[in-house]
PDB file of C-alpha atoms in Angstrom:
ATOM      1  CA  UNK A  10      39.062  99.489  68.849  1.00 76.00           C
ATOM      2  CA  UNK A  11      41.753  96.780  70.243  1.00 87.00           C
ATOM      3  CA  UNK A  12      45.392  97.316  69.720  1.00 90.00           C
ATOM      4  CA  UNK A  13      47.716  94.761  69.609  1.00 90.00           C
ATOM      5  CA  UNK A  14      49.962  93.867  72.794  1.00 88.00           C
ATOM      6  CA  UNK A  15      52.876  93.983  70.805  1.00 83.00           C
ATOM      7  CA  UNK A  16      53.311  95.294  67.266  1.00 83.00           C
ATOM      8  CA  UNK A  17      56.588  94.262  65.217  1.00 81.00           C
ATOM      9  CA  UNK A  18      58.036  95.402  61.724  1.00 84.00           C
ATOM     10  CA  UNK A  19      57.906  92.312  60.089  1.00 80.00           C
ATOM     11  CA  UNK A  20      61.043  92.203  58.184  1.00 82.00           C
ATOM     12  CA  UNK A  21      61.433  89.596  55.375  1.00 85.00           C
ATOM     13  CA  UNK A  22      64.193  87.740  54.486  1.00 89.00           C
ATOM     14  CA  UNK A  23      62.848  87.491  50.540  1.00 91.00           C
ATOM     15  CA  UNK A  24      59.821  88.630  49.324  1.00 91.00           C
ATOM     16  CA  UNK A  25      59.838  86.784  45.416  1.00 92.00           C
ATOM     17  CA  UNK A  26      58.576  83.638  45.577  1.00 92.00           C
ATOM     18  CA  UNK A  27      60.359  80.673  44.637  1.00 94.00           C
ATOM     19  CA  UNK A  28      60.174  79.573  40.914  1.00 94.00           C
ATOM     20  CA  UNK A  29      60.542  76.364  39.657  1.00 95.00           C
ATOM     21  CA  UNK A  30      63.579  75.250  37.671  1.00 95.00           C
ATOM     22  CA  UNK A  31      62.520  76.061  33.604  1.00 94.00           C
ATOM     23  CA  UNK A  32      59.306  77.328  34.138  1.00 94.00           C
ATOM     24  CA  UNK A  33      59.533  79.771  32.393  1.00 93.00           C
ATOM     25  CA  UNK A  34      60.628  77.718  29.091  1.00 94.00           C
ATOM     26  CA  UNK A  35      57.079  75.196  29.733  1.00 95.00           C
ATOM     27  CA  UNK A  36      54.200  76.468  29.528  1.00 94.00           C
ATOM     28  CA  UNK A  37      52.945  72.815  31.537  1.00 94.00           C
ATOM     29  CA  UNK A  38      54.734  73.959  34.705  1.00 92.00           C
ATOM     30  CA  UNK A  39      54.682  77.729  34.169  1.00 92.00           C
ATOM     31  CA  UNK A  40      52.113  78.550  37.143  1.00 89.00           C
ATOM     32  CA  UNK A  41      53.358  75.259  39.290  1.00 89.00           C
ATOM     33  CA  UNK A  42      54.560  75.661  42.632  1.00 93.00           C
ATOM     34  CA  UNK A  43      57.954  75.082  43.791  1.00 94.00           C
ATOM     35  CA  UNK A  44      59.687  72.009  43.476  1.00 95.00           C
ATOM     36  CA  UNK A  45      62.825  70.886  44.486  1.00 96.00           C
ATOM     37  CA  UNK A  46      64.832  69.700  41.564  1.00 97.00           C
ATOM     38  CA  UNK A  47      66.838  66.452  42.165  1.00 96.00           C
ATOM     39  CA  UNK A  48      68.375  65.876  38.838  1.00 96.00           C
ATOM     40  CA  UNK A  49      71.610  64.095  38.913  1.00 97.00           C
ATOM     41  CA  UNK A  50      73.422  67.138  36.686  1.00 97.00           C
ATOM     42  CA  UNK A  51      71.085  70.082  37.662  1.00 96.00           C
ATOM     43  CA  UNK A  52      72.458  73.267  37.884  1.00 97.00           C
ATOM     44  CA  UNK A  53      70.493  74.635  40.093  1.00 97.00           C
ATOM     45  CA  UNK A  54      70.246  71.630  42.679  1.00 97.00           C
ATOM     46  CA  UNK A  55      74.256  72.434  42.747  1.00 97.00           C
ATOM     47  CA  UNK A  56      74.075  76.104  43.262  1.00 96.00           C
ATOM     48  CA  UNK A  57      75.701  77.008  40.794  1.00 97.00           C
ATOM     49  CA  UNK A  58      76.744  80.957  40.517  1.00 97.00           C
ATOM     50  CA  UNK A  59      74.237  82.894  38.411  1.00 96.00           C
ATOM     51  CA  UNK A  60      70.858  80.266  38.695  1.00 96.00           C
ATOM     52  CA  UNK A  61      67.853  80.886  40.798  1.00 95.00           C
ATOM     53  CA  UNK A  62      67.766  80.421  44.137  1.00 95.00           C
ATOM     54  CA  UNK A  63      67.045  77.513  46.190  1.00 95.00           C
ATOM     55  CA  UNK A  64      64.369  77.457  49.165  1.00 95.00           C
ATOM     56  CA  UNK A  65      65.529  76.120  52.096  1.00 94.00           C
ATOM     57  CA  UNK A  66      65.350  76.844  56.199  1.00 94.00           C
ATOM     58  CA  UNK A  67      67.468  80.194  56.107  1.00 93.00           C
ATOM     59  CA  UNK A  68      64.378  81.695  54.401  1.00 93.00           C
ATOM     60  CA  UNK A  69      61.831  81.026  57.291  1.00 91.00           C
ATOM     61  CA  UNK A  70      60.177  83.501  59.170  1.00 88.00           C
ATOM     62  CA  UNK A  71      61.588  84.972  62.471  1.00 88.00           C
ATOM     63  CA  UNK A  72      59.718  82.762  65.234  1.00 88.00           C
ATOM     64  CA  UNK A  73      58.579  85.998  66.930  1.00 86.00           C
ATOM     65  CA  UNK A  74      56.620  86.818  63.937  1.00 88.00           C
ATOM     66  CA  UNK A  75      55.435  83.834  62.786  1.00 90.00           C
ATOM     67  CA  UNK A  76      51.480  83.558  62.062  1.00 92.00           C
ATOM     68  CA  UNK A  77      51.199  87.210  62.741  1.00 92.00           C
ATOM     69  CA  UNK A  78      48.751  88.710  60.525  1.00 91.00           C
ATOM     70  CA  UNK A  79      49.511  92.487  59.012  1.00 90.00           C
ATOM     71  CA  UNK A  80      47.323  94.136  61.893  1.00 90.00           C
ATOM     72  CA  UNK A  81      49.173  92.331  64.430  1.00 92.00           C
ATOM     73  CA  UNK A  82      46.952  89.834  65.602  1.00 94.00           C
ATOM     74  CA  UNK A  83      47.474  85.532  65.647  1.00 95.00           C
ATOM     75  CA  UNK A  84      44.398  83.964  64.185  1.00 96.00           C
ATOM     76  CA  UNK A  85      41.714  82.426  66.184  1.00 97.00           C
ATOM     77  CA  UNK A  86      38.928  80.427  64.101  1.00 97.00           C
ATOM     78  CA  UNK A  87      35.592  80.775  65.946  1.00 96.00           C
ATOM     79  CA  UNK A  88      32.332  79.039  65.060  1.00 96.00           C
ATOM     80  CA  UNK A  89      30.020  79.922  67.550  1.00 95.00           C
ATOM     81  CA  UNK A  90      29.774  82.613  70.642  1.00 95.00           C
ATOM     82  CA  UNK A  91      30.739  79.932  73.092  1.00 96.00           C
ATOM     83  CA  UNK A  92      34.174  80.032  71.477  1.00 95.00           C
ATOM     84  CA  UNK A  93      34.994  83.695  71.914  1.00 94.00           C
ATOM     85  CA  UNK A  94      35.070  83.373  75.641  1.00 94.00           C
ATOM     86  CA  UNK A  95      38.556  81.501  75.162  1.00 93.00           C
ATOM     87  CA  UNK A  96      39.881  85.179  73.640  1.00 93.00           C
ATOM     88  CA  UNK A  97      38.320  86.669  76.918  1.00 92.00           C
ATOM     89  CA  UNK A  98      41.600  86.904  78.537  1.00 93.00           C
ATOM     90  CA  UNK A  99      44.284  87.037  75.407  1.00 94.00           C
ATOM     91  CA  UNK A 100      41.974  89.906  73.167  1.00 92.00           C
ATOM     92  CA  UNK A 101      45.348  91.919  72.937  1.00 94.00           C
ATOM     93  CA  UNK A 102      47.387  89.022  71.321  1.00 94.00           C
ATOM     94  CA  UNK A 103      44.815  87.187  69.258  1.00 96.00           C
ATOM     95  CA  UNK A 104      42.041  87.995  66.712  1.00 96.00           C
ATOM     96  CA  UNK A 105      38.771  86.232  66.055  1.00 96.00           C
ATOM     97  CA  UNK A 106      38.104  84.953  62.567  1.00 97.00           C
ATOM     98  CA  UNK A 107      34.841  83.833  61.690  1.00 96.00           C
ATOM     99  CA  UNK A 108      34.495  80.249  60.031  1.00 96.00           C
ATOM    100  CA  UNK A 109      33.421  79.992  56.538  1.00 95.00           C
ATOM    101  CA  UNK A 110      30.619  77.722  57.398  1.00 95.00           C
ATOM    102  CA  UNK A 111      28.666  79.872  59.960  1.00 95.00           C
ATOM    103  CA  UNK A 112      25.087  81.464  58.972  1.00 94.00           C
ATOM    104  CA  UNK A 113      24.468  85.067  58.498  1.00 93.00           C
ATOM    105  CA  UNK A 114      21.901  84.938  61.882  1.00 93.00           C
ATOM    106  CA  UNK A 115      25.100  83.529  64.228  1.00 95.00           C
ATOM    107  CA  UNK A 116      27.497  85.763  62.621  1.00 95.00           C
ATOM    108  CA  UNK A 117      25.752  88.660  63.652  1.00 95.00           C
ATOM    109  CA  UNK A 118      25.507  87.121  67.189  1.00 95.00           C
ATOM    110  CA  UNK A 119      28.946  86.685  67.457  1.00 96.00           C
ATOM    111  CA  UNK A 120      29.992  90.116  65.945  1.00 96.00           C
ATOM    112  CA  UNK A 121      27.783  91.250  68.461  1.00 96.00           C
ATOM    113  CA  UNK A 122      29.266  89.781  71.246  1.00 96.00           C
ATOM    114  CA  UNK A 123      32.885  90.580  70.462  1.00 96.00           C
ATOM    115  CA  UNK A 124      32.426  94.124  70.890  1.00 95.00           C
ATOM    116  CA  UNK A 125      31.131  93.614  74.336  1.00 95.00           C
ATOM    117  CA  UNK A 126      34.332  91.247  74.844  1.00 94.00           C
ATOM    118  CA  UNK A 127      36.456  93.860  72.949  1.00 95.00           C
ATOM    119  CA  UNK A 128      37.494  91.576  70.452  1.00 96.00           C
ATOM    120  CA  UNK A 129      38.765  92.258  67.200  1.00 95.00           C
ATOM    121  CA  UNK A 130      37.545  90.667  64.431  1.00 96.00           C
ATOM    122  CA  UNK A 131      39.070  90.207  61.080  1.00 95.00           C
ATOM    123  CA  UNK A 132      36.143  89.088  58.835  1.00 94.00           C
ATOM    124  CA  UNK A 133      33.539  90.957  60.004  1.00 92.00           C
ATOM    125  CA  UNK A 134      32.015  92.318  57.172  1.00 92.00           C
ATOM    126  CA  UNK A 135      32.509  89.075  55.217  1.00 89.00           C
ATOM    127  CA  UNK A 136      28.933  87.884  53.889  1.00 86.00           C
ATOM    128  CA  UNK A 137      26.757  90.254  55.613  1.00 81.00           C
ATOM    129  CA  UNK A 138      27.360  93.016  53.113  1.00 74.00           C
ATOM    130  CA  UNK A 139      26.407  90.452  50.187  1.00 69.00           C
ATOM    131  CA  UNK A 140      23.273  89.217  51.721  1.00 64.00           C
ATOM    132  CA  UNK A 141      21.971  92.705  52.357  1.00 65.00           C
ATOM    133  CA  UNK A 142      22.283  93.790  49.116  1.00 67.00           C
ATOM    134  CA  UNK A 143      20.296  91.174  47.637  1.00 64.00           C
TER     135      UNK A 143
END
């Protein structure tokens, strides 16, 4: 199994996510995203004490840790076994994910392949476990 060349404590900054401004008094924007409000008299786009927070840069992710997945790894989309010779040389830093789009037969080829290239693999199990069971 490959380790990771490097693995951090990935400490964030906030881990709610944002809310929008009266969501939760409208049911029409109670599961929306965020959205900045830019009303003329808005409490919140004033800061004012006591209203939630805005999102903005301060938030971001250290640059160190950014696109890290939980294991460590960066994220490397491969389609086909000709693509996992790029990770030949950086198997310690990034991870192999398998496109969504690839066939059962060149999924196993390329699982295959990355454990003679010692190369992790973070969706290996996805589909072949479904289309054995049927």
């Amino acid at each position: 199994m490959v380790k990771p060349l490097v693995k951090h404590n990935i400490v964030k900054k906030r881990k709610k996510k944002f809310i929008r401004h009266q969501s939760d008094q409208f049911m029409r924007i109670a599961r929306s995203s965020w959205r900045r409000p830019k009303g003329i008299d808005s409490r919140v786009r004033r800061r004012f004490k006591g209203q939630i927070k805005l999102a903005n840069i301060g938030y971001g992710t250290d640059k160190r840790f950014r696109h890290i997945l939980p294991c460590g790894f960066k994220k490397f989309r491969v389609s086909n076994v000709k693509e996992l010779e790029v990770l030949l040389m950086h198997n310690r830093t990034y991870a192999a994910e398998i496109a969504h789009n690839v066939s059962l037969k060149k999924r196993k080829e390329i699982i295959l392949r990355a454990a003679q290239l010692n190369i992790k693999v973070t969706n290996a199990k996805a589909k072949i476990t479904t289309e054995e069971k049927e």
